[in-house]
CSV table of C-alpha atoms in Angstrom, one decimal:
chain,number,residue,atom,x,y,z
A,1,MET,CA,86.8,-20.2,-31.5
A,2,MET,CA,89.1,-17.1,-31.2
A,3,ALA,CA,90.8,-15.3,-34.0
A,4,PHE,CA,93.7,-12.9,-33.3
A,5,PHE,CA,95.8,-11.2,-35.8
A,6,ARG,CA,97.8,-8.1,-36.5
A,7,GLN,CA,98.1,-6.7,-39.9
A,8,ARG,CA,99.7,-3.8,-41.7
A,9,VAL,CA,97.1,-2.3,-44.0
A,10,LEU,CA,97.2,-0.1,-47.1
A,11,LEU,CA,93.8,1.5,-47.6
A,12,LEU,CA,92.3,3.2,-50.6
A,13,ALA,CA,90.3,6.4,-49.9
A,14,ILE,CA,86.6,6.2,-50.9
A,15,LEU,CA,86.3,9.7,-52.2
A,16,VAL,CA,87.6,11.4,-55.3
A,17,ALA,CA,91.3,10.8,-54.7
A,18,ALA,CA,93.2,7.9,-53.4
A,19,VAL,CA,95.5,8.1,-50.3
A,20,TRP,CA,97.7,5.5,-48.8
A,21,VAL,CA,97.2,4.9,-45.1
A,22,ASP,CA,99.8,3.2,-43.0
A,23,ALA,CA,98.2,1.8,-39.8
A,24,ASP,CA,98.2,-1.2,-37.4
A,25,MET,CA,95.1,-3.1,-36.5
A,26,LYS,CA,94.7,-5.7,-33.7
A,27,LEU,CA,91.5,-7.8,-33.9
A,28,ASP,CA,90.5,-10.3,-31.2
A,29,CYS,CA,87.3,-12.3,-32.1
A,30,ARG,CA,85.6,-14.1,-29.3
A,31,PRO,CA,82.4,-16.3,-29.4
A,32,ASP,CA,80.0,-13.4,-28.8
A,33,HIS,CA,82.1,-10.2,-28.8
A,34,MET,CA,85.2,-8.7,-30.3
A,35,THR,CA,87.8,-6.1,-29.6
A,36,LEU,CA,89.6,-4.0,-32.2
A,37,VAL,CA,92.4,-1.6,-31.7
A,38,TRP,CA,93.4,0.7,-34.6
A,39,THR,CA,96.7,2.6,-34.3
A,40,GLU,CA,97.5,5.4,-36.7
A,41,SER,CA,101.0,6.4,-37.8
A,42,ARG,CA,99.8,9.9,-38.6
A,43,THR,CA,99.6,12.3,-35.7
A,44,GLN,CA,97.0,14.5,-37.3
A,45,VAL,CA,94.3,11.8,-37.3
A,46,ASP,CA,91.7,12.3,-34.6
A,47,PRO,CA,91.0,8.7,-33.3
A,48,SER,CA,87.6,9.8,-32.0
A,49,LEU,CA,86.4,10.1,-35.6
A,50,PHE,CA,86.6,6.3,-36.2
A,51,ARG,CA,83.4,4.2,-36.3
A,52,LEU,CA,82.9,0.5,-36.3
A,53,GLY,CA,79.6,0.2,-38.1
A,54,ASN,CA,77.4,2.6,-36.2
A,55,CYS,CA,79.4,2.4,-32.9
A,56,PHE,CA,81.7,5.0,-31.5
A,57,PRO,CA,85.1,4.0,-30.0
A,58,THR,CA,85.0,2.4,-26.6
A,59,SER,CA,88.1,4.3,-25.8
A,60,VAL,CA,90.6,6.6,-27.5
A,61,ALA,CA,94.2,7.5,-26.9
A,62,ALA,CA,96.9,9.3,-28.9
A,63,ARG,CA,96.7,7.9,-32.5
A,64,GLU,CA,94.6,4.9,-31.2
A,65,ALA,CA,90.9,4.0,-31.3
A,66,ALA,CA,89.7,0.9,-29.5
A,67,PHE,CA,86.4,-0.9,-29.7
A,68,SER,CA,85.1,-3.6,-27.4
A,69,VAL,CA,81.6,-4.6,-28.6
A,70,ALA,CA,79.1,-7.5,-28.9
A,71,LEU,CA,78.7,-9.1,-32.3
A,72,ASN,CA,75.0,-8.4,-32.2
A,73,ASP,CA,75.7,-4.6,-31.9
A,74,CYS,CA,77.2,-2.0,-34.3
A,75,ASN,CA,75.3,-3.4,-37.4
A,76,PHE,CA,77.4,-6.4,-37.8
A,77,LYS,CA,76.2,-8.5,-40.7
A,78,ARG,CA,76.0,-12.3,-40.1
A,79,MET,CA,76.3,-14.7,-43.0
A,80,VAL,CA,77.3,-18.2,-43.9
A,81,THR,CA,79.8,-19.2,-46.6
A,82,GLY,CA,80.4,-23.0,-46.8
A,83,ASP,CA,81.5,-24.2,-43.4
A,84,HIS,CA,82.1,-20.8,-42.0
A,85,LEU,CA,80.0,-18.3,-40.1
A,86,LEU,CA,81.2,-14.7,-40.8
A,87,TYR,CA,80.5,-11.5,-38.9
A,88,THR,CA,81.4,-8.6,-41.1
A,89,ASN,CA,81.5,-4.8,-40.6
A,90,ASP,CA,83.4,-1.7,-41.7
A,91,LEU,CA,85.8,0.4,-39.8
A,92,THR,CA,85.5,3.9,-41.1
A,93,PHE,CA,87.2,7.2,-40.6
A,94,ILE,CA,84.7,10.0,-41.1
A,95,SER,CA,87.1,13.0,-41.1
A,96,SER,CA,85.9,16.5,-40.2
A,97,PRO,CA,84.7,19.2,-42.5
A,98,ASP,CA,87.7,21.4,-42.0
A,99,SER,CA,90.3,18.5,-42.3
A,100,HIS,CA,92.5,17.9,-45.3
A,101,LEU,CA,92.4,14.1,-44.5
A,102,LEU,CA,90.1,12.1,-46.7
A,103,PRO,CA,87.7,9.6,-45.1
A,104,PHE,CA,88.4,5.9,-45.6
A,105,SER,CA,86.9,2.5,-44.8
A,106,HIS,CA,88.4,-0.9,-44.0
A,107,PRO,CA,86.6,-4.3,-43.8
A,108,VAL,CA,86.5,-6.1,-40.4
A,109,VAL,CA,85.7,-9.9,-40.4
A,110,CYS,CA,85.4,-12.4,-37.6
A,111,ALA,CA,85.2,-16.0,-38.9
A,112,TYR,CA,84.0,-19.0,-37.0
A,113,GLU,CA,83.3,-22.6,-37.8
A,114,ARG,CA,79.6,-22.9,-38.7
A,115,PRO,CA,77.6,-24.8,-36.0
A,116,LYS,CA,75.9,-27.8,-37.5
A,117,ASP,CA,72.5,-26.7,-36.2
A,118,TRP,CA,72.8,-23.1,-37.1
A,119,TYR,CA,70.7,-21.5,-39.8
A,120,PRO,CA,72.0,-18.5,-41.6
A,121,LEU,CA,70.3,-15.2,-40.6
A,122,VAL,CA,71.3,-13.4,-43.7
A,123,TYR,CA,70.8,-15.5,-46.9
A,124,ASP,CA,69.9,-13.1,-49.7
A,125,PRO,CA,67.5,-13.3,-51.4
A,126,VAL,CA,65.7,-16.3,-49.7
A,127,PHE,CA,66.3,-15.4,-46.0
A,128,ASN,CA,65.0,-12.2,-44.6
A,129,THR,CA,65.5,-10.6,-41.2
A,130,TYR,CA,63.3,-8.1,-39.4
A,131,GLY,CA,63.8,-6.3,-36.0
A,132,GLN,CA,61.1,-5.4,-33.5
A,133,GLY,CA,62.3,-4.0,-30.2
A,134,ASP,CA,64.5,-6.6,-28.6
A,135,LEU,CA,63.1,-9.3,-30.9
A,136,VAL,CA,64.6,-10.3,-34.2
A,137,PHE,CA,62.4,-12.2,-36.6
A,138,HIS,CA,63.6,-14.4,-39.5
A,139,ILE,CA,61.8,-16.2,-42.3
A,140,GLY,CA,63.4,-18.2,-45.1
A,141,LEU,CA,63.2,-21.0,-47.7
A,142,MET,CA,64.9,-24.2,-46.5
A,143,ASN,CA,66.1,-27.5,-48.0
A,144,VAL,CA,63.8,-30.5,-47.7
A,145,ASP,CA,64.9,-31.6,-44.2
A,146,PHE,CA,65.2,-28.0,-42.8
A,147,SER,CA,68.9,-28.5,-42.1
A,148,GLY,CA,69.9,-25.4,-44.1
A,149,PRO,CA,68.9,-22.8,-46.7
A,150,ALA,CA,67.3,-23.8,-50.0
A,151,ALA,CA,69.7,-24.2,-52.8
A,152,SER,CA,67.2,-22.8,-55.3
A,153,THR,CA,64.2,-20.5,-55.3
A,154,THR,CA,62.5,-22.5,-58.2
A,155,PHE,CA,60.0,-25.2,-57.3
A,156,PRO,CA,58.1,-27.6,-59.6
A,157,LEU,CA,54.4,-27.6,-59.4
A,158,GLY,CA,53.2,-30.2,-56.9
A,159,SER,CA,56.5,-30.2,-54.9
A,160,PHE,CA,56.9,-28.8,-51.4
A,161,ILE,CA,58.3,-25.4,-50.4
A,162,PRO,CA,59.9,-25.8,-46.9
A,163,ILE,CA,59.6,-22.5,-45.0
A,164,MET,CA,61.0,-21.7,-41.6
A,165,ALA,CA,60.3,-18.7,-39.4
A,166,SER,CA,62.0,-18.0,-36.1
A,167,VAL,CA,62.4,-15.3,-33.5
A,168,GLU,CA,65.5,-14.4,-31.6
A,169,GLN,CA,64.4,-13.5,-28.1
A,170,ASN,CA,67.6,-12.2,-26.5
A,171,ARG,CA,66.6,-11.1,-23.0
A,172,HIS,CA,62.8,-11.4,-23.6
A,173,GLN,CA,60.6,-13.8,-21.8
A,174,PRO,CA,60.1,-17.1,-23.7
A,175,LEU,CA,57.7,-16.7,-26.6
A,176,LEU,CA,55.9,-19.0,-29.0
A,177,LEU,CA,56.2,-18.1,-32.7
A,178,LEU,CA,53.0,-18.4,-34.9
A,179,LEU,CA,52.1,-17.6,-38.5
A,180,GLU,CA,48.9,-15.6,-38.2
A,181,GLU,CA,48.3,-14.8,-41.9
A,182,CYS,CA,50.2,-15.8,-45.2
A,183,VAL,CA,49.2,-15.1,-48.8
A,184,ALA,CA,51.0,-15.4,-52.1
A,185,ALA,CA,51.1,-12.4,-54.4
A,186,PRO,CA,52.9,-11.5,-57.6
A,187,THR,CA,54.6,-8.4,-56.1
A,188,PRO,CA,56.8,-7.7,-53.1
A,189,GLU,CA,54.3,-5.1,-51.9
A,190,MET,CA,50.6,-5.8,-51.6
A,191,GLN,CA,48.6,-3.5,-53.8
A,192,PRO,CA,44.8,-2.7,-53.6
A,193,GLY,CA,43.0,-5.1,-56.0
A,194,SER,CA,46.1,-7.3,-56.5
A,195,PRO,CA,45.5,-11.0,-57.0
A,196,PHE,CA,46.6,-13.2,-54.1
A,197,TYR,CA,46.4,-16.8,-53.1
A,198,PRO,CA,45.4,-17.4,-49.4
A,199,ILE,CA,47.7,-19.8,-47.6
A,200,ILE,CA,47.1,-19.1,-43.9
A,201,THR,CA,44.1,-17.1,-42.8
A,202,ASN,CA,41.6,-16.8,-40.0
A,203,LYS,CA,44.2,-16.2,-37.3
A,204,GLY,CA,46.5,-19.2,-37.9
A,205,CYS,CA,44.5,-21.7,-40.0
A,206,LEU,CA,46.5,-23.3,-42.7
A,207,MET,CA,43.6,-23.2,-45.2
A,208,ASP,CA,45.8,-24.5,-48.0
A,209,SER,CA,46.0,-27.9,-46.1
A,210,LYS,CA,42.3,-28.6,-46.9
A,211,ILE,CA,43.1,-28.8,-50.7
A,212,SER,CA,46.7,-29.9,-50.7
A,213,GLY,CA,49.4,-31.8,-48.7
A,214,SER,CA,50.5,-28.6,-47.0
A,215,LYS,CA,51.2,-29.0,-43.3
A,216,PHE,CA,53.0,-27.6,-40.2
A,217,GLU,CA,56.0,-29.7,-39.3
A,218,PRO,CA,56.5,-30.7,-35.6
A,219,ARG,CA,58.2,-28.0,-33.7
A,220,GLN,CA,61.9,-28.3,-32.8
A,221,LYS,CA,61.7,-25.3,-30.4
A,222,SER,CA,58.9,-22.9,-29.4
A,223,SER,CA,60.7,-19.9,-31.0
A,224,GLU,CA,60.4,-21.3,-34.6
A,225,ILE,CA,57.8,-22.7,-36.8
A,226,ARG,CA,58.2,-24.9,-39.9
A,227,LEU,CA,55.8,-25.1,-42.8
A,228,SER,CA,55.8,-27.5,-45.7
A,229,LEU,CA,53.8,-25.7,-48.4
A,230,GLN,CA,52.8,-27.6,-51.5
A,231,THR,CA,53.2,-25.6,-54.6
A,232,PHE,CA,50.0,-24.2,-56.1
A,233,LYS,CA,49.0,-23.2,-59.6
A,234,PHE,CA,48.7,-19.5,-58.9
A,235,SER,CA,51.4,-17.8,-61.0
A,236,VAL,CA,53.3,-20.4,-62.9
A,237,ASP,CA,56.7,-19.4,-64.3
A,238,VAL,CA,56.5,-15.9,-62.9
A,239,GLU,CA,57.9,-14.5,-59.6
A,240,VAL,CA,55.8,-15.1,-56.5
A,241,TYR,CA,56.2,-13.4,-53.1
A,242,ILE,CA,54.8,-14.8,-49.8
A,243,HIS,CA,53.5,-12.2,-47.4
A,244,CYS,CA,53.1,-13.2,-43.8
A,245,GLU,CA,52.4,-11.9,-40.4
A,246,LEU,CA,54.6,-13.5,-37.7
A,247,VAL,CA,53.4,-13.4,-34.1
A,248,ALA,CA,55.6,-13.9,-31.1
A,249,TRP,CA,53.1,-14.8,-28.4
A,250,ASP,CA,52.8,-15.8,-24.8
A,251,PRO,CA,53.0,-19.6,-24.9
A,252,PHE,CA,50.4,-19.9,-22.2
A,253,GLY,CA,48.0,-17.5,-23.9
A,254,LEU,CA,46.8,-19.6,-26.8
A,255,ASP,CA,43.2,-19.2,-27.9
A,256,ASN,CA,41.2,-19.5,-31.1
A,257,THR,CA,42.9,-16.3,-32.5
A,258,LYS,CA,46.5,-17.3,-31.5
A,259,LYS,CA,47.1,-20.8,-32.8
A,260,ALA,CA,48.7,-22.9,-35.5
A,261,CYS,CA,46.1,-25.3,-37.1
A,262,HIS,CA,46.3,-27.6,-40.1
A,263,TYR,CA,43.8,-29.9,-41.7
A,264,ILE,CA,44.4,-33.6,-41.7
A,265,LYS,CA,42.5,-35.7,-44.2
A,266,ASP,CA,39.9,-38.1,-42.6
A,267,HIS,CA,40.6,-36.5,-39.2
A,268,GLY,CA,39.9,-32.7,-39.4
A,269,TRP,CA,41.6,-29.7,-38.0
A,270,GLU,CA,44.5,-30.3,-35.5
A,271,LEU,CA,46.3,-27.9,-33.3
A,272,LEU,CA,50.1,-28.1,-33.9
A,273,ASP,CA,51.2,-27.5,-30.4
A,274,ASP,CA,48.8,-29.8,-28.5
A,275,PRO,CA,46.3,-31.9,-30.5
A,276,GLU,CA,44.2,-32.5,-27.3
A,277,TYR,CA,43.2,-28.8,-27.6
A,278,SER,CA,42.3,-29.0,-31.3
A,279,ASN,CA,38.9,-27.5,-30.4
A,280,LEU,CA,40.7,-24.1,-30.8
A,281,CYS,CA,40.7,-24.9,-34.5
A,282,ASP,CA,36.9,-25.5,-34.7
A,283,CYS,CA,36.5,-21.9,-35.9
A,284,CYS,CA,38.8,-22.4,-39.0
A,285,ASP,CA,35.8,-23.1,-41.2
A,286,SER,CA,33.9,-20.1,-39.9
A,287,SER,CA,35.3,-17.0,-38.2
A,288,CYS,CA,37.9,-17.1,-35.4
A,289,LYS,CA,37.2,-14.4,-32.8
A,290,SER,CA,38.8,-14.0,-29.4
A,291,ARG,CA,36.7,-14.5,-26.4
A,292,ARG,CA,39.2,-12.5,-24.4
A,293,MET,CA,40.3,-8.9,-24.8
A,294,ARG,CA,44.0,-8.8,-25.6
A,295,SER,CA,46.2,-6.0,-26.8
A,296,ILE,CA,49.1,-7.0,-29.0
A,297,ALA,CA,50.1,-3.4,-29.5
A,298,SER,CA,50.8,-3.1,-25.7
A,299,GLY,CA,53.4,-5.8,-26.0
A,300,LYS,CA,51.9,-7.5,-22.9
A,301,HIS,CA,51.2,-10.8,-24.6
A,302,GLY,CA,53.1,-10.7,-27.9
A,303,VAL,CA,54.4,-8.8,-30.9
A,304,VAL,CA,53.4,-8.9,-34.6
A,305,GLN,CA,55.9,-8.5,-37.4
A,306,LYS,CA,55.1,-8.4,-41.1
A,307,ALA,CA,57.5,-10.3,-43.4
A,308,VAL,CA,57.9,-10.9,-47.2
A,309,LEU,CA,59.5,-14.1,-48.6
A,310,GLY,CA,60.8,-14.2,-52.1
A,311,PRO,CA,60.9,-13.9,-55.0
A,312,LEU,CA,60.4,-17.6,-55.8
A,313,THR,CA,59.2,-19.3,-59.0
A,314,ILE,CA,56.8,-22.2,-59.5
A,315,THR,CA,57.3,-24.1,-62.7
A,316,GLU,CA,55.1,-26.6,-64.7
A,317,THR,CA,57.9,-29.2,-64.7
């Protein structure tokens, strides 16, 4: 979808006084990039002082600043509203210390139809995004069939909390996303001595599945993982935060410390990605230690990202 429009704009200064600015903006929104041309009527405005998010102009001319940028650059925010996917940013004029011109800001929006299989990357407060090099991690609360974000952050005791985590890989080699550790706590930051409820421990073992109906759902793609977590009586009617470590890992480098295992009643521990190799889960009831030396910090095999999901509330009814 492409959006193209010209508009005459009247802008309000963001400092002490207000100033009217007469300018012309051309915005051309493409599927993965956009171009913006801002033309000033005032000759004293230096076009090199315009910024689109944190990006400098691609080119400048007399009274004109032009930007040609990708939508994943310049600190564009991506969000969903109804059936539309929006990329939003601000065009700002920063002014110079010795100038009498006041700085100002103008919103920039590219709107697209929301793809049916697209999950929002920004869904405050239940969808969180984290960056790590050229990888972008996401974790969020979903609706019951994982087709979109949860409509509520309140869950009755005994119901299921659908959680999905994913990693955008950009130009990175294909990676497998795992949940290495997850615990529930009453605060957004873990404090020494704080109470917590273990959900996933021992390097990818869904320990909660031994005492509840919690389970990993079948993968739709290697870069995401879905968890149906049955609510637990830990902090009823108060806010709960779920702290996790997400691991983007070499899909051919699984061992008993890099895995996703859940417990199936009358069957035992099962490996999510290949039940034939469920022996990797045998250590879940003891201590999972790698037989091979691997360095996550080196980035050779994978990357670890800490994430916090919440707040959410578990109720008695």
